[in-house]
Coordinates of C-alpha atoms in Angstrom, one line a residue:
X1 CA 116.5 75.8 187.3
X2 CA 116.3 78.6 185.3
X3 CA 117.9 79.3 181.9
X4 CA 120.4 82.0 182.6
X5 CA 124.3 81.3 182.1
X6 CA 126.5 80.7 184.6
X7 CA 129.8 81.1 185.3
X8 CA 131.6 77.6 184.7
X9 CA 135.2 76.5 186.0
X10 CA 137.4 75.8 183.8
X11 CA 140.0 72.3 184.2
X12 CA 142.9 75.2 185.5
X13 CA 140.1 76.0 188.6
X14 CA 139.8 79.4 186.8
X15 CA 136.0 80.8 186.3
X16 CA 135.5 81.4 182.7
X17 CA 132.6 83.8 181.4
X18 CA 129.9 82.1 179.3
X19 CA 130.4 81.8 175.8
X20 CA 129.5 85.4 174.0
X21 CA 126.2 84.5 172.1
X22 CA 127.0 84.2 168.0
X23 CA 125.3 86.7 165.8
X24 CA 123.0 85.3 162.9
X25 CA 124.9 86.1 159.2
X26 CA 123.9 89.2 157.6
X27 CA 120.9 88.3 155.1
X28 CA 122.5 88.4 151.9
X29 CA 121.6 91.2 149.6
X30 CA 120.5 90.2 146.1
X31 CA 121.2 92.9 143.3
X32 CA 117.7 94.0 141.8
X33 CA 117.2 91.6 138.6
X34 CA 115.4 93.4 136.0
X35 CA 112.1 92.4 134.7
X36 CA 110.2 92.0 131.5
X37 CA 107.0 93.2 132.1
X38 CA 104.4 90.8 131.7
X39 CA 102.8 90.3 128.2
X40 CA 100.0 92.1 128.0
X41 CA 101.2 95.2 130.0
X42 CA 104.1 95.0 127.3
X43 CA 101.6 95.3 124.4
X44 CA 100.3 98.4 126.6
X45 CA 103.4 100.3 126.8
X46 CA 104.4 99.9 123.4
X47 CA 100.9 100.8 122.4
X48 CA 101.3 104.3 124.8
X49 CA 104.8 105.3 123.2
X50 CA 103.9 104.7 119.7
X51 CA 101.0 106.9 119.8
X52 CA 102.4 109.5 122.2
X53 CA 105.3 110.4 119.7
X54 CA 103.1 110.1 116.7
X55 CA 102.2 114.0 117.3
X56 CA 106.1 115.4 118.3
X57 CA 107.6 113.7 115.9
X58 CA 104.9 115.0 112.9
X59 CA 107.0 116.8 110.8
X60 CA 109.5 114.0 110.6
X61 CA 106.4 111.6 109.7
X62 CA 105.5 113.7 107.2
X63 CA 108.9 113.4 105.4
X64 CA 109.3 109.3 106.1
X65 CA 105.6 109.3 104.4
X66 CA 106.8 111.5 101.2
X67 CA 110.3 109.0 100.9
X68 CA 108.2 106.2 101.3
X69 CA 105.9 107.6 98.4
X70 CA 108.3 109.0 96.3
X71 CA 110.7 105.7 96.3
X72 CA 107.3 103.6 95.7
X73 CA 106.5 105.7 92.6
X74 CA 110.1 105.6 91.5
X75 CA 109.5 101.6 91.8
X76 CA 106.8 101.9 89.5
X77 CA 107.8 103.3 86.8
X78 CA 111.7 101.7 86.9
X79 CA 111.0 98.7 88.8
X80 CA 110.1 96.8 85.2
X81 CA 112.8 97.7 82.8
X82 CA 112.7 96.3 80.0
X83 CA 115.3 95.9 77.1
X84 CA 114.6 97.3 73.6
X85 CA 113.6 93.5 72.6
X86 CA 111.1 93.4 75.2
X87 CA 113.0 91.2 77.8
X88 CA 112.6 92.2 81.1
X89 CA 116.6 94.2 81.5
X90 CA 118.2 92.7 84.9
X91 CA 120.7 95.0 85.3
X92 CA 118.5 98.3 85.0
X93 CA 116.8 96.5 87.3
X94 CA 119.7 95.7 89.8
X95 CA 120.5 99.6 89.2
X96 CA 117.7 100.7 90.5
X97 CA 117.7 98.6 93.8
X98 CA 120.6 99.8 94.2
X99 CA 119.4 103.0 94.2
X100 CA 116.6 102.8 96.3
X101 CA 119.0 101.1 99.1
X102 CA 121.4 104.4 98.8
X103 CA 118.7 106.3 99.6
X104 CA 117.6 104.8 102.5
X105 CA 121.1 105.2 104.2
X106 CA 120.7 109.2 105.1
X107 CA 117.2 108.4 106.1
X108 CA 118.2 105.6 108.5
X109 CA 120.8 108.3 110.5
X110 CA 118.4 111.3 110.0
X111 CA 115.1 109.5 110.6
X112 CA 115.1 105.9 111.5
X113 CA 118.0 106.0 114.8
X114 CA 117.0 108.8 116.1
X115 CA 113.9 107.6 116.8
X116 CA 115.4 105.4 119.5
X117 CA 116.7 108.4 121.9
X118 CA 113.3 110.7 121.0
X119 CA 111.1 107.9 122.4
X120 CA 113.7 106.9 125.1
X121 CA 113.7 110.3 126.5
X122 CA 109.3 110.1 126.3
X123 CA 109.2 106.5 128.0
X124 CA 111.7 108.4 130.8
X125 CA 109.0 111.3 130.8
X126 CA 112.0 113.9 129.9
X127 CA 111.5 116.6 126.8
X128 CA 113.3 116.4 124.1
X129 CA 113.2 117.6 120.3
X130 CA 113.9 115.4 117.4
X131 CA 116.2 117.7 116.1
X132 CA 117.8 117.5 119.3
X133 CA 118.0 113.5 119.0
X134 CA 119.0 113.6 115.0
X135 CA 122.1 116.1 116.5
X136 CA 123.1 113.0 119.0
X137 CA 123.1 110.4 116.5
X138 CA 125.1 112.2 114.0
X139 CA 127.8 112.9 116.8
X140 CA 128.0 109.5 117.5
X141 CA 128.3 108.4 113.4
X142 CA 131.4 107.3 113.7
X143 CA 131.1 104.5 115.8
X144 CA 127.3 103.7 114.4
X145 CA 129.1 103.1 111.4
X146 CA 131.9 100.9 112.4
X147 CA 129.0 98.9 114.4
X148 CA 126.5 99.0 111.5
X149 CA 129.1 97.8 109.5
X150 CA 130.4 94.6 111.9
X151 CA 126.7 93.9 112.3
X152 CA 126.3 93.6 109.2
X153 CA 129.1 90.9 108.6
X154 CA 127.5 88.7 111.2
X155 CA 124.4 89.1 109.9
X156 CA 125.4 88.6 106.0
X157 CA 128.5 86.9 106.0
X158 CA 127.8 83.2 107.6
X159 CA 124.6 83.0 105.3
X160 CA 126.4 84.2 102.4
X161 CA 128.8 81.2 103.1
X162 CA 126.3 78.5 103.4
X163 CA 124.6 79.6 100.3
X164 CA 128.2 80.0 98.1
X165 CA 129.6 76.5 99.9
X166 CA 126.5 74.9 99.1
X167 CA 126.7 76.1 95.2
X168 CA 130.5 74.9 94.8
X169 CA 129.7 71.9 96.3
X170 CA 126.8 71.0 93.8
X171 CA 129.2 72.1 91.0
X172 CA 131.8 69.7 92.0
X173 CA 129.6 66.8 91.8
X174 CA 129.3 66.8 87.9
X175 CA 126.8 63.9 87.9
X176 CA 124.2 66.0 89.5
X177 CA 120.9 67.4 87.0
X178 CA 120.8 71.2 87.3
X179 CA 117.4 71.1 88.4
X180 CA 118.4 69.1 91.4
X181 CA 121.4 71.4 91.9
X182 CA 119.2 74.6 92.3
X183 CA 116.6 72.3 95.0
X184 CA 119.8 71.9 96.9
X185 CA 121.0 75.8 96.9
X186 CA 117.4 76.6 97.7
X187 CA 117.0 74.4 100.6
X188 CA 120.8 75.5 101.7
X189 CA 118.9 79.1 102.2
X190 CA 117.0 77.6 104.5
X191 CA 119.5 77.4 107.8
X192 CA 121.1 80.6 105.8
X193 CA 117.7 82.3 106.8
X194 CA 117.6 80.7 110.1
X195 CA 121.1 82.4 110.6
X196 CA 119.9 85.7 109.4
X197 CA 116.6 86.0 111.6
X198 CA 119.1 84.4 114.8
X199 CA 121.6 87.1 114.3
X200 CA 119.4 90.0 114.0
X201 CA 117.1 88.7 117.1
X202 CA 121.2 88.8 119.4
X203 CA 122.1 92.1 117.7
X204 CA 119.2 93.7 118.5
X205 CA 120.1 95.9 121.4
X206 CA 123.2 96.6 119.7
X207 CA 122.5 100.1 118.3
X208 CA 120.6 101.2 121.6
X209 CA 123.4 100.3 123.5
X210 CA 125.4 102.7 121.4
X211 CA 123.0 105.4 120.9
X212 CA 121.3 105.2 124.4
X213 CA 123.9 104.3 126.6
X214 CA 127.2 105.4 124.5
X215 CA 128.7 102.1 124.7
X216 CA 131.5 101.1 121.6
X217 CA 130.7 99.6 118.4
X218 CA 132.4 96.0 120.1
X219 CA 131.0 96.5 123.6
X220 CA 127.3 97.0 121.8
X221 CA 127.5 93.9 120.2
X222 CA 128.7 92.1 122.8
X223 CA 126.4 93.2 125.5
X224 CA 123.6 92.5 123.1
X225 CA 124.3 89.5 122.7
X226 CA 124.3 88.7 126.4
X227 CA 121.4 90.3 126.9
X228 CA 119.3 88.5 124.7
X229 CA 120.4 85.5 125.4
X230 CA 119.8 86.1 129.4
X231 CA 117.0 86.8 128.5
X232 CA 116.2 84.7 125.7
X233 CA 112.6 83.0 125.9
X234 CA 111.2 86.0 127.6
X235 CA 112.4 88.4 124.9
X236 CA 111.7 85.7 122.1
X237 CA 107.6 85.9 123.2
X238 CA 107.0 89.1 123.3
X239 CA 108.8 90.3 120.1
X240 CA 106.9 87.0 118.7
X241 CA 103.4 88.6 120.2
X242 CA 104.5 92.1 119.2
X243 CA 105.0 91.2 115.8
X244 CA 102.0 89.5 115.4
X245 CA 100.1 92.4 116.8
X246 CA 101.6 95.0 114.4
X247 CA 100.9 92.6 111.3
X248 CA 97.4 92.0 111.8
X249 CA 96.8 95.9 112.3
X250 CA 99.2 96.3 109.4
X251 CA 97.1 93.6 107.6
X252 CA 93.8 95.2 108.5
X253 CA 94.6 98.5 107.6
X254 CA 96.0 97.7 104.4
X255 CA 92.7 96.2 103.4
X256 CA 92.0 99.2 100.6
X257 CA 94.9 98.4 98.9
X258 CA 94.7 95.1 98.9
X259 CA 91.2 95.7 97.3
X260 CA 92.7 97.6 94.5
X261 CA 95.6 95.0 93.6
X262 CA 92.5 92.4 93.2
X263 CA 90.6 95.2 90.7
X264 CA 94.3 95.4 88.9
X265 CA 94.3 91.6 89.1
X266 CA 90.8 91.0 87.7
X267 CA 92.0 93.8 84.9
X268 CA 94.9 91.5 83.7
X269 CA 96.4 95.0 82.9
X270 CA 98.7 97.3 85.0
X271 CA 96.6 100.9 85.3
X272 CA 99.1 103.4 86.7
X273 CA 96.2 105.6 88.7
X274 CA 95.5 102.4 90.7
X275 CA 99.0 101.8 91.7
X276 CA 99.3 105.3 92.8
X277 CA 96.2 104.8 94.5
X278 CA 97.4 101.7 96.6
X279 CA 100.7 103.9 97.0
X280 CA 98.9 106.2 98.6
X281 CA 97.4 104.1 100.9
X282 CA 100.2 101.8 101.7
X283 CA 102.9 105.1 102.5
X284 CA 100.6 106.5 105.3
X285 CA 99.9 102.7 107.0
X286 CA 103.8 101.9 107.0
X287 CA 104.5 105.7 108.4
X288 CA 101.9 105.0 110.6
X289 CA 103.3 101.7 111.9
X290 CA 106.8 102.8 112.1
X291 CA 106.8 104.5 115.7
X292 CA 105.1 101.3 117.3
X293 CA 107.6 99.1 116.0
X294 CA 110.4 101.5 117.1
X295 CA 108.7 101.6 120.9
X296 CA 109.1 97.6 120.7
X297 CA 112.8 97.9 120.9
X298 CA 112.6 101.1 123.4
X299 CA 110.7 99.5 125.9
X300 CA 112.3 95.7 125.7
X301 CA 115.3 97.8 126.0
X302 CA 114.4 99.9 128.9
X303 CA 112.9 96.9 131.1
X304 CA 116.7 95.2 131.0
X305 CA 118.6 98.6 131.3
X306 CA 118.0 101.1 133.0
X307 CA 119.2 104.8 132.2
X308 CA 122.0 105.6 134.0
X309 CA 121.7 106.9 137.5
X310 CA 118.3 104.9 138.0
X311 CA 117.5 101.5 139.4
X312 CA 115.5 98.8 138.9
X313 CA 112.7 98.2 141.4
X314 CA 111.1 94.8 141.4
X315 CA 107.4 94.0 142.2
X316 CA 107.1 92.8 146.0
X317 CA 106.0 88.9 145.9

């Protein structure tokens, strides 16, 4: 007998056609998942952006290398006010932190954000100025504000509660030494500082998700938040190996200075020339580091979104 169907009758006497032969399901299509890029190629591409916008972005270099030096010798010669008695004077001291922090806020629209769409548009092999990227940043200051200013409530706020709930606590109990009062608000900065480093790791595609990808101050924060946690232990490692990459070439390369602070040291006296000497030194290393810790954002950024318009291939297994 061979395999081909019949016609059957059916209980009425009728002939009834063979059952029509059922299609297999469509294969489900899986949306493309994106990727982190395995470790070490990581390292490579942040590596590759950092020292490919070291020479565009020159000029602005120059200038982050003159704040950095100018602030340091402003440091210098205020950082250790003293009063007329000779006691070191806290709130000249205070004063000028305070000033050095108000200075760093036109630099971090002018200088430090842009960054983010200069080297976005060189990891998506596009041309672009960095006056051009300053211009988009400052039409978007509105919102970077209002997001700057929630993330930094997250980021502040919860520790700054710990800390102060911690203090009124100790105070209450009136049987407590002070010097076991000021162990406890110490140790109560420890899960204040776990806070702080946890909330700046989840709001850290916040800002590219406005700049890059225009998204709102609440939708930023939100979708960075999901983001690094989706991605949590992957992200977690190689911003862990990252890190420990930059401070050991920060580390090395600081090793001059370091060599001067040990002849001050050994001096037991403070010689200015010396400390304009390590100045010196230490402004060019941290201008010099500054675009490869930028690219470590870029290109964690760009392996979980894409620019618009483009789609995510994955390898082939």
């Amino acid at each position: 007998m061979d395999s081909i169907d019949r016609p059957t009758f059916s209980s009425t006497g009728d002939f009834s056609a063979p059952p029509a032969p059922v299609a297999p399901p469509p294969p489900t299509v899986r949306p493309a998942v994106p990727l982190l890029p395995p470790v070490g190629d990581f390292l490579r591409q942040v590596l590759a952006l950092g020292h490919r916008s070291i020479l565009p972005a020159l000029p602005v270099l120059v200038l982050l290398y003159f704040y950095r030096f100018g602030m340091g010798l402003y440091m210098i010669f205020s950082g250790e006010a003293t009063s007329p008695m000779g006691y070191p004077d806290y709130q000249l001291r205070a004063v000028t932190w305070i000033v050095a922090a108000a200075a760093t806020m036109p630099l971090l629209v002018l200088v430090y954000t842009p960054f983010l769409p200069f080297q976005d548009s060189i990891l998506r092999g596009e041309r672009r100025s960095f006056v051009d990227a300053a211009k988009h940043v400052l039409e978007l200051l509105w919102p970077y504000g209002i997001s700057a200013f929630l993330q930094l409530l997250l980021i502040a706020l919860p520790a700054f509660a710990i800390v102060m709930a911690t203090g009124l606590a100790t105070t209450a109990l009136g049987g407590i030494p002070a010097e076991a009062r000021s162990i406890l608000v110490l140790l109560a900065m420890i899960p204040a500082g776990v806070w702080v480093a946890s909330a700046m790791f989840l709001l850290a595609f916040a800002t590219p998700l406005l700049v890059l990808d225009g998204r709102g101050p609440m939708e930023s924060i939100r979708g960075s938040i999901a983001l690094v946690w989706g991605h949590f232990g992957g992200l977690f490692w190689r911003l862990f190996a990252s890190i420990a990459v930059l401070t050991f070439a920060i580390v090395f390369a600081s090793l001059p200075s370091a060599m001067l602070t040990v002849m001050t040291s050994v001096a037991n006296q403070k010689m200015v020339g010396v400390e304009i000497a390590r100045l010196v030194w230490d402004s060019a290393v941290g201008t010099l580091a500054f675009p490869f810790s930028v690219a470590v954002l870029v290109v964690l950024y760009r392996s979980l979104v894409p620019p618009r318009g483009e789609t995510i291939t994955t390898p082939s297994p």
